[in-house]
XYZ file of C-alpha atoms in Angstrom:
256
model
C -3.641 -11.922 18.273
C -0.983 -12.385 15.558
C 2.038 -10.079 15.291
C 4.274 -9.748 12.300
C 7.499 -7.841 11.526
C 9.200 -7.318 8.204
C 12.482 -5.651 7.133
C 13.429 -5.553 3.444
C 14.096 -3.474 0.278
C 11.099 -2.843 -1.983
C 11.899 -2.078 -5.654
C 9.055 -1.035 -7.965
C 8.498 -1.362 -11.713
C 5.491 -0.395 -13.916
C 4.894 -2.980 -16.647
C 2.782 -3.129 -19.738
C 0.550 -6.105 -20.270
C 3.053 -7.340 -22.917
C 6.022 -7.063 -20.595
C 4.082 -8.815 -17.754
C 3.137 -11.730 -19.940
C 6.672 -12.027 -21.287
C 8.109 -12.078 -17.801
C 5.791 -14.713 -16.278
C 7.349 -17.770 -17.903
C 10.773 -16.855 -16.359
C 9.222 -16.152 -12.961
C 7.614 -19.639 -12.996
C 11.027 -21.255 -13.399
C 12.432 -19.780 -10.220
C 9.468 -18.950 -8.161
C 6.286 -20.565 -6.688
C 2.985 -18.776 -6.449
C 1.661 -17.637 -3.082
C -0.732 -20.172 -1.557
C -3.626 -17.845 -2.405
C -2.511 -17.418 -6.027
C -2.479 -21.097 -7.245
C -3.727 -21.612 -10.840
C -3.409 -17.970 -11.649
C -5.743 -16.712 -8.884
C -5.363 -13.209 -7.424
C -6.523 -11.863 -4.059
C -7.724 -8.431 -3.043
C -6.023 -5.963 -0.597
C -8.035 -3.173 0.912
C -6.445 -0.345 2.892
C -7.301 2.698 4.858
C -4.386 5.210 5.193
C -4.458 7.582 8.231
C -3.002 11.048 8.106
C -3.072 14.413 9.919
C -5.619 17.150 9.088
C -3.023 18.824 6.828
C -1.878 15.525 5.269
C 1.601 15.920 6.837
C 2.541 12.267 6.583
C 1.980 11.817 2.794
C 3.391 15.317 2.037
C 6.575 14.432 3.964
C 6.670 11.016 2.239
C 6.564 12.295 -1.343
C 9.390 14.701 -0.581
C 11.586 11.619 -0.427
C 13.217 12.084 2.971
C 15.816 9.731 4.381
C 13.208 8.604 6.963
C 9.532 8.411 6.575
C 6.631 6.538 8.187
C 2.900 5.856 7.672
C 0.062 3.997 9.279
C -2.633 2.015 7.622
C -5.377 -0.529 8.255
C -5.483 -3.485 5.922
C -8.097 -6.122 5.156
C -8.292 -9.077 2.734
C -12.119 -8.858 2.739
C -14.376 -6.322 1.013
C -16.542 -5.138 2.453
C -15.198 -6.202 5.884
C -17.548 -7.111 8.702
C -16.928 -5.944 12.260
C -15.727 -9.390 13.312
C -13.443 -9.787 10.288
C -9.698 -9.860 10.848
C -7.670 -6.796 9.888
C -4.029 -5.650 10.202
C -3.018 -2.383 11.714
C 0.444 -1.552 10.333
C 3.198 0.999 10.840
C 5.538 1.094 7.800
C 8.855 2.915 7.948
C 11.485 3.507 5.348
C 14.939 4.435 6.462
C 17.577 4.928 3.740
C 15.791 2.522 1.337
C 15.222 -0.187 3.888
C 11.485 -0.822 4.670
C 10.390 -1.997 8.143
C 6.742 -3.130 8.732
C 5.322 -3.982 12.045
C 1.679 -5.027 12.414
C -0.811 -6.370 14.822
C -3.931 -8.337 13.959
C -7.407 -7.661 15.435
C -11.023 -7.425 14.376
C -12.250 -4.431 12.406
C -14.385 -3.432 15.351
C -11.324 -3.611 17.734
C -9.220 -1.602 15.200
C -11.877 1.135 15.082
C -12.054 1.209 18.873
C -8.326 1.576 19.133
C -7.927 4.161 16.367
C -10.882 6.377 17.431
C -11.115 5.722 21.188
C -7.548 4.462 21.964
C -9.045 1.401 23.434
C -6.677 -1.641 23.096
C -8.085 -5.094 22.374
C -8.000 -7.717 25.004
C -4.880 -9.947 24.877
C -2.074 -7.427 24.379
C -0.013 -8.384 27.379
C 2.658 -10.518 25.645
C 5.991 -8.841 25.173
C 5.930 -8.289 21.422
C 2.291 -7.221 21.535
C 3.092 -4.653 24.158
C 6.140 -3.440 22.222
C 4.229 -2.879 18.990
C 1.274 -1.225 20.737
C 3.713 1.028 22.597
C 5.075 2.075 19.197
C 1.535 2.618 17.923
C 0.698 4.671 21.003
C 3.774 6.875 20.401
C 2.833 7.323 16.769
C -0.693 8.370 17.641
C 0.441 10.762 20.268
C 2.803 12.360 17.772
C 0.316 12.623 14.968
C -3.465 13.418 15.335
C -4.453 11.097 12.545
C -7.796 10.218 11.026
C -8.860 8.115 7.993
C -7.781 10.078 4.855
C -7.365 7.643 1.859
C -8.827 4.408 0.674
C -6.728 2.260 -1.621
C -7.456 -1.292 -2.883
C -6.002 -3.496 -5.578
C -5.864 -7.057 -6.886
C -2.571 -8.856 -6.320
C -0.757 -11.987 -7.507
C 2.338 -12.945 -5.578
C 5.311 -15.307 -5.860
C 8.051 -16.529 -3.515
C 11.571 -17.751 -4.525
C 11.857 -21.539 -4.715
C 15.252 -21.423 -2.996
C 14.781 -18.231 -1.010
C 11.436 -17.661 0.684
C 12.530 -14.137 1.753
C 12.568 -13.204 -1.958
C 9.025 -12.099 -2.993
C 7.515 -10.663 -6.108
C 4.086 -9.047 -6.371
C 1.973 -7.742 -9.238
C -0.863 -5.270 -8.513
C -3.639 -4.186 -10.882
C -6.901 -2.254 -10.546
C -5.286 0.065 -8.054
C -8.353 1.966 -6.862
C -8.521 5.157 -4.686
C -10.914 7.419 -3.077
C -10.997 10.061 -0.294
C -14.544 9.460 0.918
C -16.471 6.531 2.515
C -13.247 5.865 4.437
C -14.036 2.563 6.055
C -13.131 -1.043 5.272
C -16.770 -1.857 5.875
C -17.507 -0.052 2.514
C -17.122 -1.904 -0.837
C -14.171 -1.364 -3.155
C -14.780 1.408 -5.636
C -13.252 4.644 -6.855
C -10.828 6.028 -9.436
C -8.022 3.991 -11.005
C -4.419 5.044 -10.484
C -2.888 3.004 -13.348
C -4.199 1.888 -16.770
C -6.135 -1.308 -17.076
C -3.292 -2.965 -19.077
C -0.525 -2.103 -16.539
C 0.820 -3.971 -13.649
C 2.763 -2.527 -10.737
C 5.504 -4.983 -9.826
C 7.291 -4.925 -6.505
C 10.479 -6.820 -5.876
C 10.745 -7.451 -2.104
C 14.161 -8.644 -1.036
C 16.495 -8.813 1.948
C 19.700 -8.984 -0.032
C 20.555 -8.499 -3.750
C 18.147 -9.057 -6.648
C 18.687 -12.428 -8.320
C 20.758 -12.319 -11.463
C 18.191 -14.133 -13.537
C 15.573 -11.388 -12.705
C 17.963 -8.500 -13.415
C 18.874 -10.009 -16.866
C 15.210 -10.539 -17.798
C 14.165 -7.075 -16.743
C 16.979 -5.566 -18.875
C 15.988 -7.777 -21.834
C 12.379 -6.628 -21.609
C 13.373 -2.950 -20.946
C 11.633 -2.907 -17.595
C 13.064 -0.140 -15.475
C 12.890 0.804 -11.819
C 10.492 3.646 -10.908
C 9.515 5.604 -7.821
C 5.893 4.758 -7.063
C 3.761 5.204 -4.010
C 0.087 4.211 -4.208
C -0.891 6.689 -1.519
C 1.397 9.304 -3.014
C -0.186 8.975 -6.488
C -3.623 9.151 -4.981
C -2.755 12.332 -3.050
C -1.151 14.026 -6.031
C -4.289 13.234 -8.053
C -6.442 14.805 -5.232
C -4.276 17.951 -5.274
C -4.406 18.245 -9.055
C -8.226 17.931 -8.960
C -8.382 20.627 -6.303
C -6.245 22.973 -8.277
C -8.287 22.359 -11.387
C -11.568 23.047 -9.591
C -10.158 26.214 -8.150
C -8.989 27.402 -11.439
C -12.392 26.724 -13.082
C -14.090 28.550 -10.223
C -11.866 31.612 -10.684
C -12.360 31.577 -14.401
C -16.132 31.423 -13.983
C -15.979 34.244 -11.403
C -13.867 36.326 -13.823
C -16.213 35.782 -16.668
C -19.173 36.914 -14.586
C -17.317 40.152 -13.593
C -16.689 40.984 -17.231
C -20.362 40.619 -18.341
């Protein structure tokens, strides 16, 4: 069972297709493509986000607190089979610094742990025990269940001189609040336009000067963007719209 930990800043930008294409030549000067993205290839990322019955975790997150946390299950296959490898992740943001800790298991093992609190075999090593203890505390504090599906296509790059510096571009960001299993195919509503790319700069220290200059030249500006947050806000807007239409219909019937 693989375990990973990450700690870094994540800065987000929303690019038009023209900005994206103008930025790429500069990126290739200073960065190498991810091993899965050679020759312009992308890879898919498929997620299930868990939340409480009243959506406390995402409501708290979009209020921009100093500290926030979330839990999600991630796969690089769609649809995922029970024996396929998935990643159960706790992601925390404290004062702008993002920490991610995750354990790897099969989809069947992840479902058994999340629904039955049954740990996979082979969790006795120190770091494994530590992360599962953190997961146990999280699940004891929050009665979570699957609440949101989000997938996207990603291209990624690493700094030639600094492998801790990472740049990702996401498109076709797809969301739904039903069929909440990674065993289901990827489909749903789109969060950004087809000609847009969500860029994330993932750094431990400061942003490289060459990138700062190119972003300023292309008028690419930092934004606040949460995929789960945008999907949840879309869900709330749709609920409010449906309620308003229902009330208007009810009112028109009463005045007949």
